[in-house]
Amino acid sequence: MRPRIESIAARLLAATGTEVERQEDQTGVRLIVALPERLDESHRAFLLAALADADDYGHDHAEDGTQQAWALISGDAS
């Protein structure tokens, strides 16, 4: 499963240009990336394709008010 996690993380970074935060627990690995204020269409499509490869994904607001996307890869993270 690690190659899948690494692939999604790399594509999130490439799509947004921002560092990807990784949180691991018993449910799997959650990758979180801050979204820039503007994404052109090609970067938006690249972001959505990366999220679509996850088991679940979503959009939230961070405590500082920035928008972020997250991708959950379920199961054993090893």
CSV table of N, CA and C in Angstrom, one decimal:
chain,number,residue,atom,x,y,z
A,1,MET,N,0.8,-1.2,0.0
A,1,MET,CA,0.0,0.0,0.0
A,1,MET,C,0.9,1.3,0.0
A,2,ARG,N,2.1,1.2,0.5
A,2,ARG,CA,2.9,2.4,0.5
A,2,ARG,C,3.1,3.1,-0.8
A,3,PRO,N,3.3,2.3,-1.9
A,3,PRO,CA,3.4,3.0,-3.2
A,3,PRO,C,2.2,3.8,-3.6
A,4,ARG,N,1.0,3.3,-3.2
A,4,ARG,CA,-0.2,4.1,-3.5
A,4,ARG,C,-0.3,5.4,-2.7
A,5,ILE,N,0.1,5.3,-1.4
A,5,ILE,CA,0.2,6.5,-0.6
A,5,ILE,C,1.1,7.5,-1.1
A,6,GLU,N,2.3,7.0,-1.5
A,6,GLU,CA,3.4,7.9,-2.0
A,6,GLU,C,2.9,8.5,-3.3
A,7,SER,N,2.3,7.7,-4.2
A,7,SER,CA,1.8,8.3,-5.4
A,7,SER,C,0.8,9.4,-5.2
A,8,ILE,N,-0.2,9.1,-4.4
A,8,ILE,CA,-1.2,10.2,-4.1
A,8,ILE,C,-0.6,11.4,-3.5
A,9,ALA,N,0.3,11.2,-2.5
A,9,ALA,CA,1.0,12.3,-1.9
A,9,ALA,C,1.7,13.2,-2.9
A,10,ALA,N,2.5,12.5,-3.7
A,10,ALA,CA,3.3,13.2,-4.8
A,10,ALA,C,2.4,14.0,-5.7
A,11,ARG,N,1.3,13.4,-6.1
A,11,ARG,CA,0.4,14.1,-7.0
A,11,ARG,C,-0.4,15.3,-6.3
A,12,LEU,N,-0.7,15.2,-5.0
A,12,LEU,CA,-1.3,16.3,-4.3
A,12,LEU,C,-0.3,17.4,-4.2
A,13,LEU,N,1.0,17.1,-4.0
A,13,LEU,CA,2.0,18.1,-3.9
A,13,LEU,C,2.2,18.8,-5.3
A,14,ALA,N,2.2,18.0,-6.3
A,14,ALA,CA,2.4,18.6,-7.7
A,14,ALA,C,1.2,19.5,-8.1
A,15,ALA,N,0.0,19.1,-7.7
A,15,ALA,CA,-1.2,19.8,-8.0
A,15,ALA,C,-1.3,21.1,-7.3
A,16,THR,N,-0.9,21.2,-6.1
A,16,THR,CA,-1.1,22.4,-5.2
A,16,THR,C,0.2,23.2,-5.0
A,17,GLY,N,1.3,22.5,-5.0
A,17,GLY,CA,2.6,23.2,-4.7
A,17,GLY,C,2.8,23.4,-3.2
A,18,THR,N,2.0,22.7,-2.4
A,18,THR,CA,2.1,22.8,-0.9
A,18,THR,C,2.4,21.5,-0.3
A,19,GLU,N,3.1,21.5,0.8
A,19,GLU,CA,3.5,20.3,1.5
A,19,GLU,C,2.3,19.5,2.0
A,20,VAL,N,2.5,18.2,1.9
A,20,VAL,CA,1.4,17.3,2.2
A,20,VAL,C,1.6,16.8,3.7
A,21,GLU,N,0.6,17.0,4.5
A,21,GLU,CA,0.7,16.5,5.9
A,21,GLU,C,0.2,15.0,5.9
A,22,ARG,N,0.8,14.2,6.7
A,22,ARG,CA,0.4,12.8,6.7
A,22,ARG,C,0.0,12.4,8.2
A,23,GLN,N,-1.2,11.9,8.4
A,23,GLN,CA,-1.6,11.4,9.7
A,23,GLN,C,-2.0,9.9,9.6
A,24,GLU,N,-1.4,9.1,10.4
A,24,GLU,CA,-1.7,7.7,10.4
A,24,GLU,C,-2.3,7.3,11.7
A,25,ASP,N,-3.3,6.4,11.6
A,25,ASP,CA,-4.0,5.8,12.7
A,25,ASP,C,-4.5,4.4,12.3
A,26,GLN,N,-5.3,3.8,13.2
A,26,GLN,CA,-5.8,2.4,12.9
A,26,GLN,C,-6.6,2.3,11.7
A,27,THR,N,-7.2,3.4,11.2
A,27,THR,CA,-8.1,3.4,10.0
A,27,THR,C,-7.3,3.5,8.7
A,28,GLY,N,-6.1,4.0,8.8
A,28,GLY,CA,-5.3,4.2,7.6
A,28,GLY,C,-4.5,5.4,7.6
A,29,VAL,N,-4.2,6.0,6.5
A,29,VAL,CA,-3.4,7.2,6.3
A,29,VAL,C,-4.2,8.3,5.7
A,30,ARG,N,-4.2,9.4,6.3
A,30,ARG,CA,-4.9,10.6,5.8
A,30,ARG,C,-3.9,11.6,5.3
A,31,LEU,N,-4.0,12.0,4.1
A,31,LEU,CA,-3.1,13.0,3.5
A,31,LEU,C,-3.8,14.3,3.4
A,32,ILE,N,-3.2,15.3,3.9
A,32,ILE,CA,-3.9,16.6,4.0
A,32,ILE,C,-3.0,17.7,3.3
A,33,VAL,N,-3.6,18.5,2.4
A,33,VAL,CA,-2.9,19.5,1.7
A,33,VAL,C,-3.7,20.8,1.7
A,34,ALA,N,-2.9,21.9,2.0
A,34,ALA,CA,-3.5,23.2,1.9
A,34,ALA,C,-3.8,23.6,0.4
A,35,LEU,N,-4.9,24.2,0.2
A,35,LEU,CA,-5.2,24.6,-1.2
A,35,LEU,C,-4.9,26.0,-1.4
A,36,PRO,N,-4.2,26.3,-2.5
A,36,PRO,CA,-3.9,27.7,-2.9
A,36,PRO,C,-5.2,28.4,-3.2
A,37,GLU,N,-5.2,29.7,-3.1
A,37,GLU,CA,-6.4,30.5,-3.4
A,37,GLU,C,-7.0,30.2,-4.8
A,38,ARG,N,-6.1,30.0,-5.7
A,38,ARG,CA,-6.5,29.8,-7.1
A,38,ARG,C,-5.8,28.6,-7.7
A,39,LEU,N,-6.5,27.7,-8.4
A,39,LEU,CA,-5.9,26.6,-9.1
A,39,LEU,C,-6.4,26.7,-10.6
A,40,ASP,N,-5.5,26.7,-11.5
A,40,ASP,CA,-6.0,26.7,-12.9
A,40,ASP,C,-6.6,25.3,-13.2
A,41,GLU,N,-7.3,25.2,-14.3
A,41,GLU,CA,-8.0,24.0,-14.7
A,41,GLU,C,-7.2,22.8,-14.7
A,42,SER,N,-6.0,22.9,-15.2
A,42,SER,CA,-5.1,21.6,-15.3
A,42,SER,C,-4.7,21.2,-13.9
A,43,HIS,N,-4.4,22.1,-13.0
A,43,HIS,CA,-4.0,21.7,-11.7
A,43,HIS,C,-5.2,21.2,-10.9
A,44,ARG,N,-6.4,21.8,-11.1
A,44,ARG,CA,-7.6,21.3,-10.5
A,44,ARG,C,-7.9,19.9,-10.9
A,45,ALA,N,-7.8,19.6,-12.2
A,45,ALA,CA,-8.0,18.3,-12.7
A,45,ALA,C,-7.0,17.3,-12.2
A,46,PHE,N,-5.8,17.7,-12.0
A,46,PHE,CA,-4.7,16.8,-11.5
A,46,PHE,C,-5.0,16.5,-10.0
A,47,LEU,N,-5.5,17.5,-9.3
A,47,LEU,CA,-5.9,17.4,-7.9
A,47,LEU,C,-7.0,16.4,-7.7
A,48,LEU,N,-8.1,16.6,-8.5
A,48,LEU,CA,-9.2,15.7,-8.5
A,48,LEU,C,-8.9,14.2,-8.8
A,49,ALA,N,-8.0,14.1,-9.8
A,49,ALA,CA,-7.6,12.7,-10.2
A,49,ALA,C,-6.8,12.0,-9.0
A,50,ALA,N,-6.0,12.8,-8.3
A,50,ALA,CA,-5.3,12.2,-7.2
A,50,ALA,C,-6.2,11.8,-6.1
A,51,LEU,N,-7.2,12.7,-5.8
A,51,LEU,CA,-8.2,12.4,-4.7
A,51,LEU,C,-9.1,11.2,-5.1
A,52,ALA,N,-9.4,11.0,-6.4
A,52,ALA,CA,-10.2,9.9,-6.8
A,52,ALA,C,-9.5,8.6,-6.6
A,53,ASP,N,-8.2,8.6,-6.5
A,53,ASP,CA,-7.5,7.3,-6.2
A,53,ASP,C,-7.5,6.9,-4.8
A,54,ALA,N,-8.0,7.8,-3.9
A,54,ALA,CA,-8.1,7.5,-2.5
A,54,ALA,C,-9.4,6.7,-2.2
A,55,ASP,N,-9.4,6.1,-1.0
A,55,ASP,CA,-10.7,5.4,-0.6
A,55,ASP,C,-11.8,6.4,-0.2
A,56,ASP,N,-11.4,7.5,0.3
A,56,ASP,CA,-12.3,8.6,0.7
A,56,ASP,C,-11.6,9.9,0.6
A,57,TYR,N,-12.3,11.0,0.4
A,57,TYR,CA,-11.6,12.3,0.3
A,57,TYR,C,-12.6,13.3,0.6
A,58,GLY,N,-12.1,14.5,0.9
A,58,GLY,CA,-13.0,15.6,1.2
A,58,GLY,C,-12.3,17.0,1.2
A,59,HIS,N,-13.0,17.9,1.7
A,59,HIS,CA,-12.6,19.3,1.7
A,59,HIS,C,-13.0,19.9,3.0
A,60,ASP,N,-12.1,20.6,3.7
A,60,ASP,CA,-12.3,21.2,5.0
A,60,ASP,C,-11.7,22.6,5.0
A,61,HIS,N,-11.9,23.3,6.1
A,61,HIS,CA,-11.3,24.5,6.5
A,61,HIS,C,-10.4,24.3,7.7
A,62,ALA,N,-9.1,24.7,7.6
A,62,ALA,CA,-8.2,24.5,8.7
A,62,ALA,C,-8.5,25.5,9.7
A,63,GLU,N,-7.9,25.4,10.9
A,63,GLU,CA,-8.1,26.3,12.0
A,63,GLU,C,-7.7,27.7,11.6
A,64,ASP,N,-6.7,27.9,10.8
A,64,ASP,CA,-6.3,29.2,10.4
A,64,ASP,C,-7.2,29.8,9.2
A,65,GLY,N,-8.2,29.1,8.8
A,65,GLY,CA,-9.1,29.6,7.8
A,65,GLY,C,-8.8,29.2,6.4
A,66,THR,N,-7.6,28.6,6.2
A,66,THR,CA,-7.3,28.1,4.8
A,66,THR,C,-8.1,26.9,4.4
A,67,GLN,N,-8.3,26.7,3.2
A,67,GLN,CA,-9.0,25.5,2.7
A,67,GLN,C,-8.0,24.4,2.5
A,68,GLN,N,-8.5,23.2,2.7
A,68,GLN,CA,-7.6,22.1,2.5
A,68,GLN,C,-8.4,20.9,2.0
A,69,ALA,N,-7.7,20.0,1.3
A,69,ALA,CA,-8.3,18.8,0.8
A,69,ALA,C,-7.6,17.7,1.5
A,70,TRP,N,-8.3,16.6,1.7
A,70,TRP,CA,-7.7,15.4,2.3
A,70,TRP,C,-8.1,14.1,1.5
A,71,ALA,N,-7.2,13.2,1.6
A,71,ALA,CA,-7.4,11.9,1.0
A,71,ALA,C,-7.1,10.8,2.0
A,72,LEU,N,-8.0,9.8,2.2
A,72,LEU,CA,-7.9,8.8,3.1
A,72,LEU,C,-7.6,7.5,2.4
A,73,ILE,N,-6.5,6.8,2.8
A,73,ILE,CA,-6.2,5.5,2.2
A,73,ILE,C,-6.4,4.5,3.4
A,74,SER,N,-7.4,3.7,3.3
A,74,SER,CA,-7.8,2.8,4.4
A,74,SER,C,-6.9,1.6,4.5
A,75,GLY,N,-6.9,1.1,5.7
A,75,GLY,CA,-6.2,-0.2,5.9
A,75,GLY,C,-4.8,0.0,6.5
A,76,ASP,N,-4.1,-1.1,6.5
A,76,ASP,CA,-2.7,-1.1,7.1
A,76,ASP,C,-1.8,-0.2,6.3
A,77,ALA,N,-1.2,0.8,7.0
A,77,ALA,CA,-0.4,1.8,6.3
A,77,ALA,C,1.1,1.2,6.1
A,78,SER,N,1.4,0.0,6.5
A,78,SER,CA,2.7,-0.4,6.3
A,78,SER,C,3.0,-1.0,5.0
